[in-house]
Amino acid sequence: MWQGFRNFLLRGNVIDLAVAVVIGAAFNSVVDGFIVAFVDPLLAIILGSAGDDLALIQFGVFPVGVFLSAVITFILKAAVIYFFIVRPFSALAARVAAAPPPPAPTPADVVLLTEIRDLQKQQLEALKR
């Protein structure tokens, strides 16, 4: 059971999918920050203070700090994911892939044929003497 769980975790696509979900969620905050910092103020300038959310924005002011904060947060989250998830799992996967597979057990028919061959060699040597 544990071997199957380990193989499940070490498949590359499981880690890739988990990282994609987290990075996607983090990038959502960057997009939201861009909308709050640039799109909403532009709409407020174009439309006047129409709409509930746009009425709260001061006319012509671009809160760039919201966008920069979202970008910095995204970069920090990406760095944490890379250094604490992607790199360790990549190193573990490389170590597991580099380990030689255990030797396969010899099939019973091969063992039997080997014994027959050895017995025939012994009998042939006995006849030669």
C-alpha positions as YAML, in Angstrom:
chain: A
units: angstrom
residues:
- id: 1
  name: MET
  ca: [0.00, 0.00, 0.00]
- id: 2
  name: TRP
  ca: [2.77, 2.46, 0.92]
- id: 3
  name: GLN
  ca: [4.72, 1.59, -2.23]
- id: 4
  name: GLY
  ca: [1.69, 2.48, -4.36]
- id: 5
  name: PHE
  ca: [1.20, 5.75, -2.48]
- id: 6
  name: ARG
  ca: [4.88, 6.61, -2.93]
- id: 7
  name: ASN
  ca: [4.68, 5.85, -6.66]
- id: 8
  name: PHE
  ca: [1.57, 8.02, -6.90]
- id: 9
  name: LEU
  ca: [3.35, 10.97, -5.26]
- id: 10
  name: LEU
  ca: [6.53, 10.59, -7.28]
- id: 11
  name: ARG
  ca: [4.76, 10.69, -10.62]
- id: 12
  name: GLY
  ca: [5.70, 14.00, -12.18]
- id: 13
  name: ASN
  ca: [2.20, 14.94, -13.23]
- id: 14
  name: VAL
  ca: [0.85, 14.88, -9.64]
- id: 15
  name: ILE
  ca: [3.38, 17.46, -8.47]
- id: 16
  name: ASP
  ca: [2.97, 19.49, -11.66]
- id: 17
  name: LEU
  ca: [-0.79, 19.58, -11.23]
- id: 18
  name: ALA
  ca: [-0.55, 20.65, -7.57]
- id: 19
  name: VAL
  ca: [1.93, 23.39, -8.44]
- id: 20
  name: ALA
  ca: [-0.29, 24.56, -11.32]
- id: 21
  name: VAL
  ca: [-3.30, 24.88, -9.02]
- id: 22
  name: VAL
  ca: [-1.38, 26.89, -6.42]
- id: 23
  name: ILE
  ca: [0.32, 29.13, -9.00]
- id: 24
  name: GLY
  ca: [-3.02, 29.66, -10.76]
- id: 25
  name: ALA
  ca: [-4.64, 30.76, -7.51]
- id: 26
  name: ALA
  ca: [-1.72, 33.08, -6.76]
- id: 27
  name: PHE
  ca: [-1.83, 34.56, -10.27]
- id: 28
  name: ASN
  ca: [-5.52, 35.29, -9.75]
- id: 29
  name: SER
  ca: [-4.51, 37.88, -7.15]
- id: 30
  name: VAL
  ca: [-2.16, 39.50, -9.69]
- id: 31
  name: VAL
  ca: [-5.01, 39.81, -12.19]
- id: 32
  name: ASP
  ca: [-7.33, 41.17, -9.48]
- id: 33
  name: GLY
  ca: [-4.65, 43.68, -8.46]
- id: 34
  name: PHE
  ca: [-4.25, 44.81, -12.07]
- id: 35
  name: ILE
  ca: [-7.99, 45.29, -12.40]
- id: 36
  name: VAL
  ca: [-8.21, 47.27, -9.15]
- id: 37
  name: ALA
  ca: [-5.13, 49.37, -9.95]
- id: 38
  name: PHE
  ca: [-5.67, 50.13, -13.61]
- id: 39
  name: VAL
  ca: [-8.96, 48.95, -15.14]
- id: 40
  name: ASP
  ca: [-11.34, 50.21, -12.46]
- id: 41
  name: PRO
  ca: [-9.80, 53.72, -12.39]
- id: 42
  name: LEU
  ca: [-9.86, 53.87, -16.20]
- id: 43
  name: LEU
  ca: [-13.51, 52.88, -16.21]
- id: 44
  name: ALA
  ca: [-14.19, 55.51, -13.54]
- id: 45
  name: ILE
  ca: [-12.52, 58.13, -15.74]
- id: 46
  name: ILE
  ca: [-14.40, 57.03, -18.85]
- id: 47
  name: LEU
  ca: [-17.82, 56.47, -17.30]
- id: 48
  name: GLY
  ca: [-17.70, 58.95, -14.48]
- id: 49
  name: SER
  ca: [-18.45, 57.45, -11.09]
- id: 50
  name: ALA
  ca: [-21.00, 54.93, -12.40]
- id: 51
  name: GLY
  ca: [-21.41, 51.70, -10.51]
- id: 52
  name: ASP
  ca: [-21.05, 50.73, -6.87]
- id: 53
  name: ASP
  ca: [-17.37, 49.74, -6.87]
- id: 54
  name: LEU
  ca: [-16.31, 52.51, -9.20]
- id: 55
  name: ALA
  ca: [-17.95, 55.18, -7.04]
- id: 56
  name: LEU
  ca: [-15.51, 54.40, -4.24]
- id: 57
  name: ILE
  ca: [-12.49, 55.11, -6.44]
- id: 58
  name: GLN
  ca: [-11.18, 58.65, -6.53]
- id: 59
  name: PHE
  ca: [-11.35, 60.15, -9.97]
- id: 60
  name: GLY
  ca: [-8.14, 59.65, -11.93]
- id: 61
  name: VAL
  ca: [-6.11, 58.00, -9.16]
- id: 62
  name: PHE
  ca: [-4.25, 54.79, -9.98]
- id: 63
  name: PRO
  ca: [-3.45, 52.73, -6.85]
- id: 64
  name: VAL
  ca: [-0.36, 51.09, -8.30]
- id: 65
  name: GLY
  ca: [0.63, 49.80, -4.85]
- id: 66
  name: VAL
  ca: [-2.20, 47.25, -4.96]
- id: 67
  name: PHE
  ca: [-0.83, 45.79, -8.19]
- id: 68
  name: LEU
  ca: [2.80, 45.85, -7.03]
- id: 69
  name: SER
  ca: [1.82, 44.15, -3.78]
- id: 70
  name: ALA
  ca: [0.02, 41.42, -5.71]
- id: 71
  name: VAL
  ca: [3.04, 40.91, -8.00]
- id: 72
  name: ILE
  ca: [5.47, 40.69, -5.06]
- id: 73
  name: THR
  ca: [3.18, 38.25, -3.26]
- id: 74
  name: PHE
  ca: [2.97, 36.13, -6.41]
- id: 75
  name: ILE
  ca: [6.75, 36.07, -6.79]
- id: 76
  name: LEU
  ca: [7.21, 35.09, -3.14]
- id: 77
  name: LYS
  ca: [4.63, 32.30, -3.40]
- id: 78
  name: ALA
  ca: [6.26, 31.03, -6.59]
- id: 79
  name: ALA
  ca: [9.68, 31.04, -4.91]
- id: 80
  name: VAL
  ca: [8.38, 29.12, -1.89]
- id: 81
  name: ILE
  ca: [6.72, 26.54, -4.14]
- id: 82
  name: TYR
  ca: [9.84, 26.16, -6.25]
- id: 83
  name: PHE
  ca: [12.36, 25.88, -3.40]
- id: 84
  name: PHE
  ca: [10.26, 23.84, -0.97]
- id: 85
  name: ILE
  ca: [8.18, 21.63, -3.27]
- id: 86
  name: VAL
  ca: [9.49, 21.44, -6.84]
- id: 87
  name: ARG
  ca: [13.23, 21.13, -6.14]
- id: 88
  name: PRO
  ca: [12.97, 18.55, -3.32]
- id: 89
  name: PHE
  ca: [10.53, 16.38, -5.26]
- id: 90
  name: SER
  ca: [12.65, 16.66, -8.41]
- id: 91
  name: ALA
  ca: [15.73, 15.58, -6.45]
- id: 92
  name: LEU
  ca: [13.81, 12.70, -4.88]
- id: 93
  name: ALA
  ca: [12.45, 11.60, -8.26]
- id: 94
  name: ALA
  ca: [15.95, 11.73, -9.77]
- id: 95
  name: ARG
  ca: [17.32, 9.67, -6.89]
- id: 96
  name: VAL
  ca: [14.57, 7.08, -7.26]
- id: 97
  name: ALA
  ca: [15.06, 6.96, -11.04]
- id: 98
  name: ALA
  ca: [18.84, 6.57, -10.65]
- id: 99
  name: ALA
  ca: [18.51, 3.63, -8.26]
- id: 100
  name: PRO
  ca: [18.86, 0.36, -10.14]
- id: 101
  name: PRO
  ca: [15.69, -1.67, -10.21]
- id: 102
  name: PRO
  ca: [15.73, -4.82, -8.13]
- id: 103
  name: PRO
  ca: [16.67, -7.89, -10.14]
- id: 104
  name: ALA
  ca: [13.72, -9.81, -11.45]
- id: 105
  name: PRO
  ca: [13.35, -13.31, -10.05]
- id: 106
  name: THR
  ca: [14.49, -16.03, -12.39]
- id: 107
  name: PRO
  ca: [11.55, -17.88, -13.88]
- id: 108
  name: ALA
  ca: [11.11, -21.48, -12.77]
- id: 109
  name: ASP
  ca: [11.54, -22.90, -16.27]
- id: 110
  name: VAL
  ca: [14.90, -21.15, -16.67]
- id: 111
  name: VAL
  ca: [16.06, -22.54, -13.32]
- id: 112
  name: LEU
  ca: [14.99, -26.03, -14.36]
- id: 113
  name: LEU
  ca: [16.71, -25.77, -17.75]
- id: 114
  name: THR
  ca: [19.89, -24.54, -16.04]
- id: 115
  name: GLU
  ca: [19.86, -27.54, -13.72]
- id: 116
  name: ILE
  ca: [19.35, -29.91, -16.66]
- id: 117
  name: ARG
  ca: [22.27, -28.31, -18.49]
- id: 118
  name: ASP
  ca: [24.53, -28.61, -15.47]
- id: 119
  name: LEU
  ca: [23.57, -32.27, -14.98]
- id: 120
  name: GLN
  ca: [24.28, -33.00, -18.64]
- id: 121
  name: LYS
  ca: [27.71, -31.37, -18.33]
- id: 122
  name: GLN
  ca: [28.47, -33.50, -15.27]
- id: 123
  name: GLN
  ca: [27.36, -36.68, -17.06]
- id: 124
  name: LEU
  ca: [29.45, -35.82, -20.13]
- id: 125
  name: GLU
  ca: [32.52, -35.20, -17.98]
- id: 126
  name: ALA
  ca: [31.93, -38.48, -16.16]
- id: 127
  name: LEU
  ca: [31.77, -40.39, -19.47]
- id: 128
  name: LYS
  ca: [35.00, -38.79, -20.69]
- id: 129
  name: ARG
  ca: [36.93, -40.09, -17.66]
...
